[in-house]
Short mmCIF file of C-alpha atoms in Angstrom, two decimals:
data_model
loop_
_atom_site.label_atom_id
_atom_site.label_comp_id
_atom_site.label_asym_id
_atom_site.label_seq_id
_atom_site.Cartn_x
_atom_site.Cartn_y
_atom_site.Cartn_z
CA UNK A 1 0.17 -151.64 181.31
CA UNK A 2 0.84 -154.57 179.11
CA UNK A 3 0.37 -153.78 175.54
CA UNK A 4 0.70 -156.10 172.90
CA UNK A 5 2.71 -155.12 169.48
CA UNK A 6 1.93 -156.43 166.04
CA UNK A 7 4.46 -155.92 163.63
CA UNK A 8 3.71 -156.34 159.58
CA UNK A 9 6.43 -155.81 157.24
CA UNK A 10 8.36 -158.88 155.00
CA UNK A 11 11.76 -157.10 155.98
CA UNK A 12 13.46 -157.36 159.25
CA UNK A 13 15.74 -154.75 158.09
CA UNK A 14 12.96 -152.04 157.29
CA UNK A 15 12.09 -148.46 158.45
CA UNK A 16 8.77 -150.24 159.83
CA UNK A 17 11.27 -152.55 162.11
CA UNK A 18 13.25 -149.60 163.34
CA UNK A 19 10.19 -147.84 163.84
CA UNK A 20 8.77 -150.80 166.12
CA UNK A 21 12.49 -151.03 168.27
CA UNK A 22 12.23 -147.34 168.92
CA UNK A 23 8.43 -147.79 169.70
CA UNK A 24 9.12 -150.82 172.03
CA UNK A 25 11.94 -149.00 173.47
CA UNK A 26 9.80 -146.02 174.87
CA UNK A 27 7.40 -148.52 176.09
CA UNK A 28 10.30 -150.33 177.95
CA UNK A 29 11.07 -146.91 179.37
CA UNK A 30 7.72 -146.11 180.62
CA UNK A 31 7.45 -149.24 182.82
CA UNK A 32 5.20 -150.84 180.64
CA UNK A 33 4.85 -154.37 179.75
CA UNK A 34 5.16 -155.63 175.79
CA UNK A 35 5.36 -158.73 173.82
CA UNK A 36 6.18 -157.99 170.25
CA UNK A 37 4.31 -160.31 167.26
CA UNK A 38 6.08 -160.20 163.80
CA UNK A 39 2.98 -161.93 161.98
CA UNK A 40 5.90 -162.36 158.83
CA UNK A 41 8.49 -164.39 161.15
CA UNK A 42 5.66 -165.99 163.15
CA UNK A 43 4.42 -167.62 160.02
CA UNK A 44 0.31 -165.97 160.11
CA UNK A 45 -1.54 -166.95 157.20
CA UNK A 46 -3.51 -163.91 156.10
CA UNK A 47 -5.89 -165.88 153.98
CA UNK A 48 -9.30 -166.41 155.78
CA UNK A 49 -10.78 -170.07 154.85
CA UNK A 50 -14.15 -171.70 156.09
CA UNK A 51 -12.79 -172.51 159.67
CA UNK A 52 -12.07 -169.03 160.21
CA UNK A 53 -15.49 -167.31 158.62
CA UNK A 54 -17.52 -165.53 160.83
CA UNK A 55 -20.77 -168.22 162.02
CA UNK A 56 -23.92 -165.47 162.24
CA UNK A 57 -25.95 -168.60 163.46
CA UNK A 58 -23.72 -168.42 166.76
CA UNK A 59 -21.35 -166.55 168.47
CA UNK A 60 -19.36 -169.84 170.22
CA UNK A 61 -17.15 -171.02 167.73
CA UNK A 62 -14.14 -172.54 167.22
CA UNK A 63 -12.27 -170.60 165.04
CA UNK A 64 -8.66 -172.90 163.58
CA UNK A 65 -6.09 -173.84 165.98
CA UNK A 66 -3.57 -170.66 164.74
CA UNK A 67 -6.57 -168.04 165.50
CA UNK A 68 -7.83 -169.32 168.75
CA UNK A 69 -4.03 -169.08 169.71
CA UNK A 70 -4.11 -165.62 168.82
CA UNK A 71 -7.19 -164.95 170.45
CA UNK A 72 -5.63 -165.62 173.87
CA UNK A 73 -2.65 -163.98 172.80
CA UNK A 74 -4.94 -160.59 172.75
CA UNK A 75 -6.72 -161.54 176.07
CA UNK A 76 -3.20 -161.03 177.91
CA UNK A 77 -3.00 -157.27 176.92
CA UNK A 78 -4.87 -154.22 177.92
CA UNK A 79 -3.47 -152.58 174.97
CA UNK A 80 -2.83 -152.86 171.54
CA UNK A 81 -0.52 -151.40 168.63
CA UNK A 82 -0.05 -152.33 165.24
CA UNK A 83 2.97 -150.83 163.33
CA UNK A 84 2.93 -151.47 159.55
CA UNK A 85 4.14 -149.52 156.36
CA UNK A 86 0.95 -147.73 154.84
CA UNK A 87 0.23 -149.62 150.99
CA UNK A 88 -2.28 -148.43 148.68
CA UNK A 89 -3.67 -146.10 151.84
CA UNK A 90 -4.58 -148.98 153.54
CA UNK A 91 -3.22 -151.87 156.03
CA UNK A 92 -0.99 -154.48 153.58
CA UNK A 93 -2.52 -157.55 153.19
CA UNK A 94 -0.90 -159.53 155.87
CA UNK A 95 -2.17 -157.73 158.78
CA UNK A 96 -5.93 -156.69 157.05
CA UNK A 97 -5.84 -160.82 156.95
CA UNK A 98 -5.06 -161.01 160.82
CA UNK A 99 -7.91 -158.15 161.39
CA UNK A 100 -10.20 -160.38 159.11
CA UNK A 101 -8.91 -163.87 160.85
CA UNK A 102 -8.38 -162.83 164.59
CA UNK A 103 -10.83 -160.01 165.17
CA UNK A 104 -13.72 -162.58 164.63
CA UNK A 105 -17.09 -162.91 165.64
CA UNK A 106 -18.02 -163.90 169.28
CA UNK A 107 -14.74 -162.32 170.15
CA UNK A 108 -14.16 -159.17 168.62
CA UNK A 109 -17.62 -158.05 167.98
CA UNK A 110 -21.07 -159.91 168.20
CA UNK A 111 -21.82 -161.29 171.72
CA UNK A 112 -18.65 -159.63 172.80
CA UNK A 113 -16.52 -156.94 172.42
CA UNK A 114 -12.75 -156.35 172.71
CA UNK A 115 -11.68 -155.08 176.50
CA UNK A 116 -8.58 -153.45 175.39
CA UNK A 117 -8.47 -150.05 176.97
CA UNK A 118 -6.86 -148.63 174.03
CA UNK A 119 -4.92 -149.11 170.29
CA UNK A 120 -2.82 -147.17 168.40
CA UNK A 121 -2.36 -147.55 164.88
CA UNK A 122 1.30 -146.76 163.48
CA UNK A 123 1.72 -145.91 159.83
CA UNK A 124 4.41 -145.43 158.03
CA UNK A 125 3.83 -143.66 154.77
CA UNK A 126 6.41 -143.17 151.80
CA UNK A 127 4.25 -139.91 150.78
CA UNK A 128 4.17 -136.51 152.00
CA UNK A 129 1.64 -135.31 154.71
CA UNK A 130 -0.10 -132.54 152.34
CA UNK A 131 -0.81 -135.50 149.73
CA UNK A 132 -2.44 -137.21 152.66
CA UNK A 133 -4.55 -133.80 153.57
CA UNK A 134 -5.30 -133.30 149.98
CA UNK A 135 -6.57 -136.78 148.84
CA UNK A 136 -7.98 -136.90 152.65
CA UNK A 137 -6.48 -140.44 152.59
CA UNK A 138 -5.81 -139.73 156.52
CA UNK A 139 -8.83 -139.09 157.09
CA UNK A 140 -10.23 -142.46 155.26
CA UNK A 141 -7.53 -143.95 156.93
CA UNK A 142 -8.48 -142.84 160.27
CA UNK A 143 -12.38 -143.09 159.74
CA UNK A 144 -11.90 -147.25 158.68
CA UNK A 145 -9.54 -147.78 162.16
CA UNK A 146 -10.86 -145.96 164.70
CA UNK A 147 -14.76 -146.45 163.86
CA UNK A 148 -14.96 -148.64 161.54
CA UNK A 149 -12.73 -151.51 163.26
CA UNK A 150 -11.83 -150.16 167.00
CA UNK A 151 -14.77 -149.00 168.50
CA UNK A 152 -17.18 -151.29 166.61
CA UNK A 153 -14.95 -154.00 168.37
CA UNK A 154 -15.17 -151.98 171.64
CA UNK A 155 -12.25 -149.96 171.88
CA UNK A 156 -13.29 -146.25 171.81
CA UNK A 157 -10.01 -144.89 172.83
CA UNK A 158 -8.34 -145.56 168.98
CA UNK A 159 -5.61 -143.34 167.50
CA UNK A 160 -3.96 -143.50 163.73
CA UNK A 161 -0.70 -141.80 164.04
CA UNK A 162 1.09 -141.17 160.53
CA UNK A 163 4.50 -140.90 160.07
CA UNK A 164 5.10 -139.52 156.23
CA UNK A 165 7.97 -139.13 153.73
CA UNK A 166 9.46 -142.42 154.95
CA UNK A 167 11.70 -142.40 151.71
CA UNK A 168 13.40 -139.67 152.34
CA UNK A 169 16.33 -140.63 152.69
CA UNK A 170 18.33 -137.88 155.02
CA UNK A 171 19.36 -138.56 158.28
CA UNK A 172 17.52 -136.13 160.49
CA UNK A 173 14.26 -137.03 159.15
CA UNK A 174 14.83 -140.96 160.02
CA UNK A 175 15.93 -139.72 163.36
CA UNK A 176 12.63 -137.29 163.58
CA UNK A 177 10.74 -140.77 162.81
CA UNK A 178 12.30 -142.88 164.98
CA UNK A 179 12.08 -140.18 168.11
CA UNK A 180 8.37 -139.65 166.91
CA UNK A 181 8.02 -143.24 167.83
CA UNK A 182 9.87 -143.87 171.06
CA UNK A 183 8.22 -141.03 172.30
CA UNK A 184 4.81 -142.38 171.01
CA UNK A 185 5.56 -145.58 173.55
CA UNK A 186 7.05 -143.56 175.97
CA UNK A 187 3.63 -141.49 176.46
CA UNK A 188 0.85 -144.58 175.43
CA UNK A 189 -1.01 -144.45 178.23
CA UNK A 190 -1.09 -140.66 178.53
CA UNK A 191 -4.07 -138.83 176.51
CA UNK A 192 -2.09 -136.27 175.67
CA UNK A 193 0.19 -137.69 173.12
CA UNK A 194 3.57 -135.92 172.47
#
């Protein structure tokens, strides 16, 4: 399967990034095919000007030069992932601005719909899973992906996978995180997730 990565964190030298290598890694493994985007070192501007606003008076337009480059960037993939560090119990900015931007109208939704069989949304959260449970922040999270974004785009088959205390800073539970995600690309395409 080719499956396309998108990558959000400012630091090359971040959990997120390890996370992604160990992700990418599994896919690798698996036989599948991957192209990692780092929206940070690529240079994406989040910010969503007049070119780049949904037109509800048609669903052909042009979007700017950088987002109908990304647009056939998607079309390549069956697959998607995004891997990003969990701020405010929501996407950061940079990659909510590349939802907002590249997941337009007449593309995304509207007249069309994404044909991606499938996405997975990686997390990375600095706060323990029973916070999460308690504040039902997962579930928000989870609700706001996989309905509110992936299958109103036309990708039913939508996952969030959290990975939590990500400040913790021992050893075996970076190593539990980072084997969490190789084995998370290792099995993508299987339903049963490991």
């Amino acid at each position: 399967m080719k499956i396309l990565t998108v990558v959000s964190h400012p630091r090359v030298n971040s959990l997120t990034f390890s996370v992604a290598d160990r992700f990418l890694q599994g896919l690798a493994d698996a036989g599948h095919e991957t192209e990692m985007l780092d929206l940070h070192r690529r240079g994406f501007n989040p910010v969503l000007w007049e070119a780049d606003e949904p037109d509800w008076s048609s669903d052909r337009k042009i979007y700017s030069p950088e987002v109908e480059a990304e647009i056939e960037r998607m079309k390549k993939y069956d697959a998607l992932t995004y891997i990003f560090p969990i701020w405010w119990f929501n996407l950061p900015a940079m990659l909510k601005g590349y939802i907002d931007r590249v997941w337009n109208n007449g593309f995304a939704y509207g007249s069309n719909k994404l044909h991606h069989k499938q996405v997975l949304w990686l997390g990375l959260a600095a706060a323990p899973k029973e916070l999460f449970e308690k504040r039902q922040y997962d579930k928000m999270l989870s609700q706001l992906l996989n309905t509110g974004i992936a299958d109103y785009c036309g990708i039913s088959n939508s996952k969030v996978e959290i990975l939590y205390d990500t400040l913790d800073s021992r050893p075996e539970i970076f190593e539990n995180l980072l084997m969490r995600a190789y084995h998370l690309g290792l099995y993508y395409d299987n339903d049963a997730r490991v």
